[in-house]
Coordinates of C-alpha atoms in Angstrom, one line a residue:
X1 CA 4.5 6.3 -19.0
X2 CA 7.7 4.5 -20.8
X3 CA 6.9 0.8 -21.0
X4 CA 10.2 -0.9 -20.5
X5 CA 10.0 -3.6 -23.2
X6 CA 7.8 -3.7 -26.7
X7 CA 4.4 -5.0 -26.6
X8 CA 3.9 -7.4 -28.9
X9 CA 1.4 -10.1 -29.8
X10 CA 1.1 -12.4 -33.2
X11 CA -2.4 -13.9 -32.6
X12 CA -5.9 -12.5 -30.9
X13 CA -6.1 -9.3 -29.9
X14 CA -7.1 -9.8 -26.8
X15 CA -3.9 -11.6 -25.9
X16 CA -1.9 -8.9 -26.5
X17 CA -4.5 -6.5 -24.2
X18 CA -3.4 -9.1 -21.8
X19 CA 0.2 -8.9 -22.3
X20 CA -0.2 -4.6 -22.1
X21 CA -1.9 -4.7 -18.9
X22 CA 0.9 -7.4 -17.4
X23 CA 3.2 -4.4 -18.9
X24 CA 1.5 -1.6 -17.7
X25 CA 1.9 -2.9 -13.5
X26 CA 5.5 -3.8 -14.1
X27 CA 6.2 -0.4 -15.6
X28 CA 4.0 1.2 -12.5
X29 CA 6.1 -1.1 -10.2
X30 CA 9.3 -0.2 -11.1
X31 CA 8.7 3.8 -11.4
X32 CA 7.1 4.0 -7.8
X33 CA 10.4 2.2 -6.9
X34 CA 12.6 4.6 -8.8
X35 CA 10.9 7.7 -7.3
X36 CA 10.6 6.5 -3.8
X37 CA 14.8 5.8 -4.1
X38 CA 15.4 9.1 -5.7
X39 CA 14.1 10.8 -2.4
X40 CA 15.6 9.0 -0.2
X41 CA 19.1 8.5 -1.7
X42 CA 18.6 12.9 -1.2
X43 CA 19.0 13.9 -5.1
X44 CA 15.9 16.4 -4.5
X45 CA 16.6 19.0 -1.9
X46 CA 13.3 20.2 -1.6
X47 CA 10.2 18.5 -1.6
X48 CA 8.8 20.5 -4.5
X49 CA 11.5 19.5 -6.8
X50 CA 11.1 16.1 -5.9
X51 CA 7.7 16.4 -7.5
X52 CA 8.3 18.3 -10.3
X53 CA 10.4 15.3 -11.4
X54 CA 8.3 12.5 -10.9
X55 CA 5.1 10.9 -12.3
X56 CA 1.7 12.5 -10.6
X57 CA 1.3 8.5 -9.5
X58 CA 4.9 8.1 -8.0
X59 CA 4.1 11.7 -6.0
X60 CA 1.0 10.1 -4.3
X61 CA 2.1 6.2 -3.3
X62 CA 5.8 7.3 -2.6
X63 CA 4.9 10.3 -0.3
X64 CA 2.9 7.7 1.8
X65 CA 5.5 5.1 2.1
X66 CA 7.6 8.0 3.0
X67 CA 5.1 9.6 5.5
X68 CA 4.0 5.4 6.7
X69 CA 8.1 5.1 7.6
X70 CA 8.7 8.3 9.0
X71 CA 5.3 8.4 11.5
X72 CA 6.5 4.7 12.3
X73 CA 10.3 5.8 13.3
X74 CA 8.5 8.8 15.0
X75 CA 5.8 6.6 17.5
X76 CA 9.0 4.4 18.0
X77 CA 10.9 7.5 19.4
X78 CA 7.9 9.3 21.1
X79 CA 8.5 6.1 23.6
X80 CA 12.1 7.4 24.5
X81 CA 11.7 11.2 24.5
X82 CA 7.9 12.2 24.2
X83 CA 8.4 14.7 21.7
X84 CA 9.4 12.9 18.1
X85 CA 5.6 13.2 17.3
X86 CA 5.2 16.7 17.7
X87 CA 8.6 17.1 15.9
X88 CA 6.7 14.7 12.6
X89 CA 3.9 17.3 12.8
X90 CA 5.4 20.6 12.8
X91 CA 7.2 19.1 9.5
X92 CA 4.3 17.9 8.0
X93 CA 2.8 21.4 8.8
X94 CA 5.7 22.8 7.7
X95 CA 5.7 20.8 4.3
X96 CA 2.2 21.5 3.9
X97 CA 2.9 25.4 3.8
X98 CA 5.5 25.1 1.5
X99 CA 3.1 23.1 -0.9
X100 CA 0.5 25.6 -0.3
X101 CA 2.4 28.7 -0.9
X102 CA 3.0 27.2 -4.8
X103 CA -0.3 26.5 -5.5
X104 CA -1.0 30.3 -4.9
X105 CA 1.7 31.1 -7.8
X106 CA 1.4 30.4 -11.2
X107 CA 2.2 26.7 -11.9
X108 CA 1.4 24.5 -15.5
X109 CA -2.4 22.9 -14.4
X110 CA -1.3 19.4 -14.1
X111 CA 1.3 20.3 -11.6
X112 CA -1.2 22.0 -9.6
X113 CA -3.8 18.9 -9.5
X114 CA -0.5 16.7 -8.5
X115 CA -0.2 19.3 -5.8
X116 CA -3.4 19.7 -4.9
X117 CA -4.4 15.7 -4.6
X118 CA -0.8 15.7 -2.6
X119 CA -2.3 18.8 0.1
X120 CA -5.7 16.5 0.3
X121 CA -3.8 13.4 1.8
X122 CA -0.9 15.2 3.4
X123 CA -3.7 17.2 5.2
X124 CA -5.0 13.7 6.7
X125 CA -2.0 12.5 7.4
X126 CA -1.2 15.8 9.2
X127 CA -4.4 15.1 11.2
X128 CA -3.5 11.4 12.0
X129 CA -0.1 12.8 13.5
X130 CA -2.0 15.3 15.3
X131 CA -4.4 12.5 17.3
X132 CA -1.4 10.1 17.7
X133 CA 0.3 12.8 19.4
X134 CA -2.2 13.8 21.9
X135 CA -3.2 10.1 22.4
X136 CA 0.6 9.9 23.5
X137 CA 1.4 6.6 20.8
X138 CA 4.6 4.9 21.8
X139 CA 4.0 1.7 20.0
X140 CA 3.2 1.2 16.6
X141 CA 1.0 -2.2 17.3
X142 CA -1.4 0.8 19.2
X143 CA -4.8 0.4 17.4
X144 CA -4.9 4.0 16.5
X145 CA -2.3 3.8 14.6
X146 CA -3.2 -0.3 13.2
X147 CA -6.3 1.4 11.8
X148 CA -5.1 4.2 9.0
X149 CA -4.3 3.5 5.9
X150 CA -0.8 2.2 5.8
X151 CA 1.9 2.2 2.7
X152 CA 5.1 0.0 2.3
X153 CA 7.4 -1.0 0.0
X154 CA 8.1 -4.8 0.7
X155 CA 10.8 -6.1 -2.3
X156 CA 9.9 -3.7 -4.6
X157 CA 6.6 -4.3 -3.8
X158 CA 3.9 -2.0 -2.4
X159 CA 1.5 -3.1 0.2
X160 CA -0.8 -1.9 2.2
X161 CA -1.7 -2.5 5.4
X162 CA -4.7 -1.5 7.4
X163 CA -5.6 -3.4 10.6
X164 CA -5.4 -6.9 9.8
X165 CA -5.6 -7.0 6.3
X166 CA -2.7 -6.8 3.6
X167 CA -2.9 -5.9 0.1
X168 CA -1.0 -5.1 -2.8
X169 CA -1.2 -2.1 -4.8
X170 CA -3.1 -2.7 -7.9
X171 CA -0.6 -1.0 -10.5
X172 CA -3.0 0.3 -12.7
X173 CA -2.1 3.3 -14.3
X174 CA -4.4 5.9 -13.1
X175 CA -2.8 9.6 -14.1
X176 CA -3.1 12.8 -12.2
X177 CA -6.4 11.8 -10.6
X178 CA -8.3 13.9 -7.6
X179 CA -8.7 13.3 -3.9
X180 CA -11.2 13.3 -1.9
X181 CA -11.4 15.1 1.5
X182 CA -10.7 12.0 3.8
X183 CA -13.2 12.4 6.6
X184 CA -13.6 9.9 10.1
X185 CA -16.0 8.2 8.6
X186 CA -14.1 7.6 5.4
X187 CA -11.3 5.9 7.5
X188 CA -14.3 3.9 8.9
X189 CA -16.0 2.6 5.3
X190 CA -12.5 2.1 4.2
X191 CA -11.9 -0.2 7.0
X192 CA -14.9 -2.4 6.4
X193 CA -14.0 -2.6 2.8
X194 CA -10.3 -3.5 3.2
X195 CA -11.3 -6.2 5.4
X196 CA -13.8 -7.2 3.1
X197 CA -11.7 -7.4 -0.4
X198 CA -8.3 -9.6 2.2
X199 CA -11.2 -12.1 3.5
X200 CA -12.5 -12.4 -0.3
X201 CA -15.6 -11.0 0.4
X202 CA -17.6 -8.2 -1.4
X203 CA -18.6 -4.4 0.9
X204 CA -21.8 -3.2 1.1
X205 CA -22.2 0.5 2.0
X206 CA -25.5 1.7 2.9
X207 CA -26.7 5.0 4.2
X208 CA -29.0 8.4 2.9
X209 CA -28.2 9.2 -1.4
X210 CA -25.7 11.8 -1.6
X211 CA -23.5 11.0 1.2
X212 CA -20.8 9.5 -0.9
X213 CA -21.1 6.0 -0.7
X214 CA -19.8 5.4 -4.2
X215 CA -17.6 8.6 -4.4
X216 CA -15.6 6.9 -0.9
X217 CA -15.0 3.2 -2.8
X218 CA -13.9 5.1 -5.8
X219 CA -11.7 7.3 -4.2
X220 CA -10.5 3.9 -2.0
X221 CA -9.6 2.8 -5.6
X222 CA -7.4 5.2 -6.4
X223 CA -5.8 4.7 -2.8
X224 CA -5.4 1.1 -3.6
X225 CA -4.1 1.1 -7.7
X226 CA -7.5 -0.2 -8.9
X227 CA -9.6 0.0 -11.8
X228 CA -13.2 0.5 -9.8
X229 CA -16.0 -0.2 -12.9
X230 CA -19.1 2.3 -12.0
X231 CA -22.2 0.3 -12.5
X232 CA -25.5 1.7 -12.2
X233 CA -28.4 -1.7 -11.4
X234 CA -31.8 -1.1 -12.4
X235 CA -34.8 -3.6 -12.4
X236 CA -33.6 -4.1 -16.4
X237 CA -31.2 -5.9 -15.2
X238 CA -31.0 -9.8 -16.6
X239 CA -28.3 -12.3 -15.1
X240 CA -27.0 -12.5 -18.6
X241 CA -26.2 -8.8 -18.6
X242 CA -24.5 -9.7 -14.6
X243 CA -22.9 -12.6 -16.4
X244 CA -21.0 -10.4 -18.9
X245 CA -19.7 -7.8 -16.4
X246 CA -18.4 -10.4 -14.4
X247 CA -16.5 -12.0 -16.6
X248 CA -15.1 -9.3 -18.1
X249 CA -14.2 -8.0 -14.4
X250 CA -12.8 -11.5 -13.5
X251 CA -10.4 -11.2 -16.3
X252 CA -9.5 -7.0 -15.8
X253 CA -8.9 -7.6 -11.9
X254 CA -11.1 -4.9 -11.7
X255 CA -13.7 -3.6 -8.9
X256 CA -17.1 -3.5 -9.9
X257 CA -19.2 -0.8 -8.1
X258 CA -22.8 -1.8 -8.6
X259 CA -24.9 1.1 -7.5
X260 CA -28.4 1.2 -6.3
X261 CA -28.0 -2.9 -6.3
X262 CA -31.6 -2.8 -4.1
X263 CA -33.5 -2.2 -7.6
X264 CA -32.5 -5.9 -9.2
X265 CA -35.1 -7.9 -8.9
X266 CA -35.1 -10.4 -6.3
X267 CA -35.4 -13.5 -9.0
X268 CA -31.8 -11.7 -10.6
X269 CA -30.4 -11.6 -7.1
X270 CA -30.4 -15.0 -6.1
X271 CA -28.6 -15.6 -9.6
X272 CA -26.0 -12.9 -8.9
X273 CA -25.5 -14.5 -5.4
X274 CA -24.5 -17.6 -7.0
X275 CA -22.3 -16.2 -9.5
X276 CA -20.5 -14.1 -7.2
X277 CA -20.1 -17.1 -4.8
X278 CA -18.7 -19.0 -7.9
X279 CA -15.6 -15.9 -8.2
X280 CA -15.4 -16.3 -4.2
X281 CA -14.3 -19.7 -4.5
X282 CA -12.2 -19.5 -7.2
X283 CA -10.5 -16.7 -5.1
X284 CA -10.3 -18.1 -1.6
X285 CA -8.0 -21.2 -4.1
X286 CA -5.3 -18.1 -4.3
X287 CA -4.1 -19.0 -7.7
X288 CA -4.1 -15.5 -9.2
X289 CA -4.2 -17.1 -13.3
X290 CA -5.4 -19.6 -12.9
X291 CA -8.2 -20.5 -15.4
X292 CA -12.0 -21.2 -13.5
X293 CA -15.4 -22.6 -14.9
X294 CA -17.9 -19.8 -15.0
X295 CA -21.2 -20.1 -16.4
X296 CA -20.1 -23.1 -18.9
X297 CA -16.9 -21.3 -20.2
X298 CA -13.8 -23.3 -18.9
X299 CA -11.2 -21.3 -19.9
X300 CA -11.6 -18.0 -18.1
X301 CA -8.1 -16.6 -17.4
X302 CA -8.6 -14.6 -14.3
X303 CA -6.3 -11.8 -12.6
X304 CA -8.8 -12.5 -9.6
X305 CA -5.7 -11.2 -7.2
X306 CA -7.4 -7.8 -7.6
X307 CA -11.3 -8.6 -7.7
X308 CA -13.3 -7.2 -5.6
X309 CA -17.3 -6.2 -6.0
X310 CA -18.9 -3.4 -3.7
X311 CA -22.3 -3.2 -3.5
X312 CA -24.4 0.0 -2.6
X313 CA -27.6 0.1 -1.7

């Protein structure tokens, strides 16, 4: 990824981490801009080459804002003529065969795991099409449609929009990363969580081990642009040790994932809940950087725009 200015920084080191990650968003910005305009303004004729040209990153949030404006335009139509959403589905079928076909040749292997994260979503979007369409969706305020998983590009910005909640996309750099099967009841979970993270709040998945609890907020992660910091509790853990990852967190924007939370020991927990209440109210003031006393130190510089915690039990 080209940075589009020099990095510098004359004093701590940590300042010019800073100024790299404040780099590294606008550069992830402005390419998802370029390649989302590239496809629309027709340079690609085929949706193939289109990919081979762009960053693994631009191929996955583009395609959605694409697929988000298109479905829209679609429901809007399927009001007037009844048969726009069956037309949006046999492309998307039809775009999902063309992708499939090249995976079956011989292609470099990063350009196949583009392709193959691309088939993973484009297969759910296929099925979303497919259940609007038999539900008959003429209105894109319908609920069936208000609960996926939506992209947009809002002044160069992308947002997403998912019931009633509205994020932006993190911008973190995240390279050709892997999908996971999006399933029911990972549109469910993802729900709960995006409604979680635009009310402040922290999610707290709980169910059987193994069923993916911490594979579905990572993969919402990647969905979302974020950094998501696997953290594996024991009943080690101090409120010192808590302390440190928060801070650090606080001043990423990153998610924290703290798995098997249940094992802390109670005395820790009612320290973490106060701590974690501390970042709450420092978020719900919605001044991204600005500096906010945690545990004695004054000065914490927070990206707290981002910061969200998940807890799994």
């Amino acid at each position: 990824m080209l940075f589009k200015s020099t990095v510098t920084a004359k004093n701590a080191v940590e300042q010019w981490l800073g100024l790299l990650q404040k780099e590294m968003e606008v550069s992830v910005k402005r390419i998802i801009c370029i390649g989302y305009n590239e496809w629309m303004e027709g340079k690609f004729k085929k949706k193939i080459e289109w990919i081979e040209a762009q960053p693994s990153q631009v191929v996955a949030v583009a395609s959605q804002i694409i697929w988000t404006m298109m479905s829209e335009d679609a429901i809007k139509e399927n009001a007037n003529t009844g048969e726009a959403l069956e037309t949006h589905l046999n492309m998307i079928i039809n775009q999902l065969k063309e992708l499939t076909a090249v995976v079956r040749g011989e292609i470099p292997a990063i350009l196949r795991k583009v392709i193959v994260a691309l088939i993973t979503i484009e297969v759910h979007n296929r099925d979303i099409v497919d259940s609007l369409n038999k539900a008959g969706c003429e209105s894109a305020g319908d609920f069936l449609w208000q609960q996926q998983l939506r992209y947009y590009l809002e002044e160069d910005k992308t947002m997403h929009r998912q019931v009633t909640s509205k994020l932006e996309y993190g911008y973190e750099y995240l390279g050709a990363t892997s999908r996971l099967v999006i399933t029911p009841l990972t549109d469910r979970c993802w729900i709960t969580i995006t409604s979680a993270v635009a009310h402040k709040l922290g999610a707290n998945p709980a169910g059987p081990a193994g069923t993916g609890k911490t594979e579905s907020t990572k993969d919402l992660a990647k969905a979302l642009g974020r950094l998501c910091i696997v953290f594996n509790c024991s009943d080690q853990i101090t409120a010192n040790m808590m302390n440190k990852l928060f801070k650090g967190l606080a001043q990423q924007g990153a998610w924290a994932c703290l798995d098997e939370f249940n094992r802390i020991n109670i005395e820790v927990l009612s320290v973490i809940a106060q701590q974690l209440l501390i970042i709450r109210m420092a978020l719900l003031r919605e001044r991204a950087y600005e500096p906010f006393e945690f545990e004695g130190q004054s000065n914490l510089e927070s990206f707290l725009c981002n910061y969200s915690v998940s807890c799994l039990l």
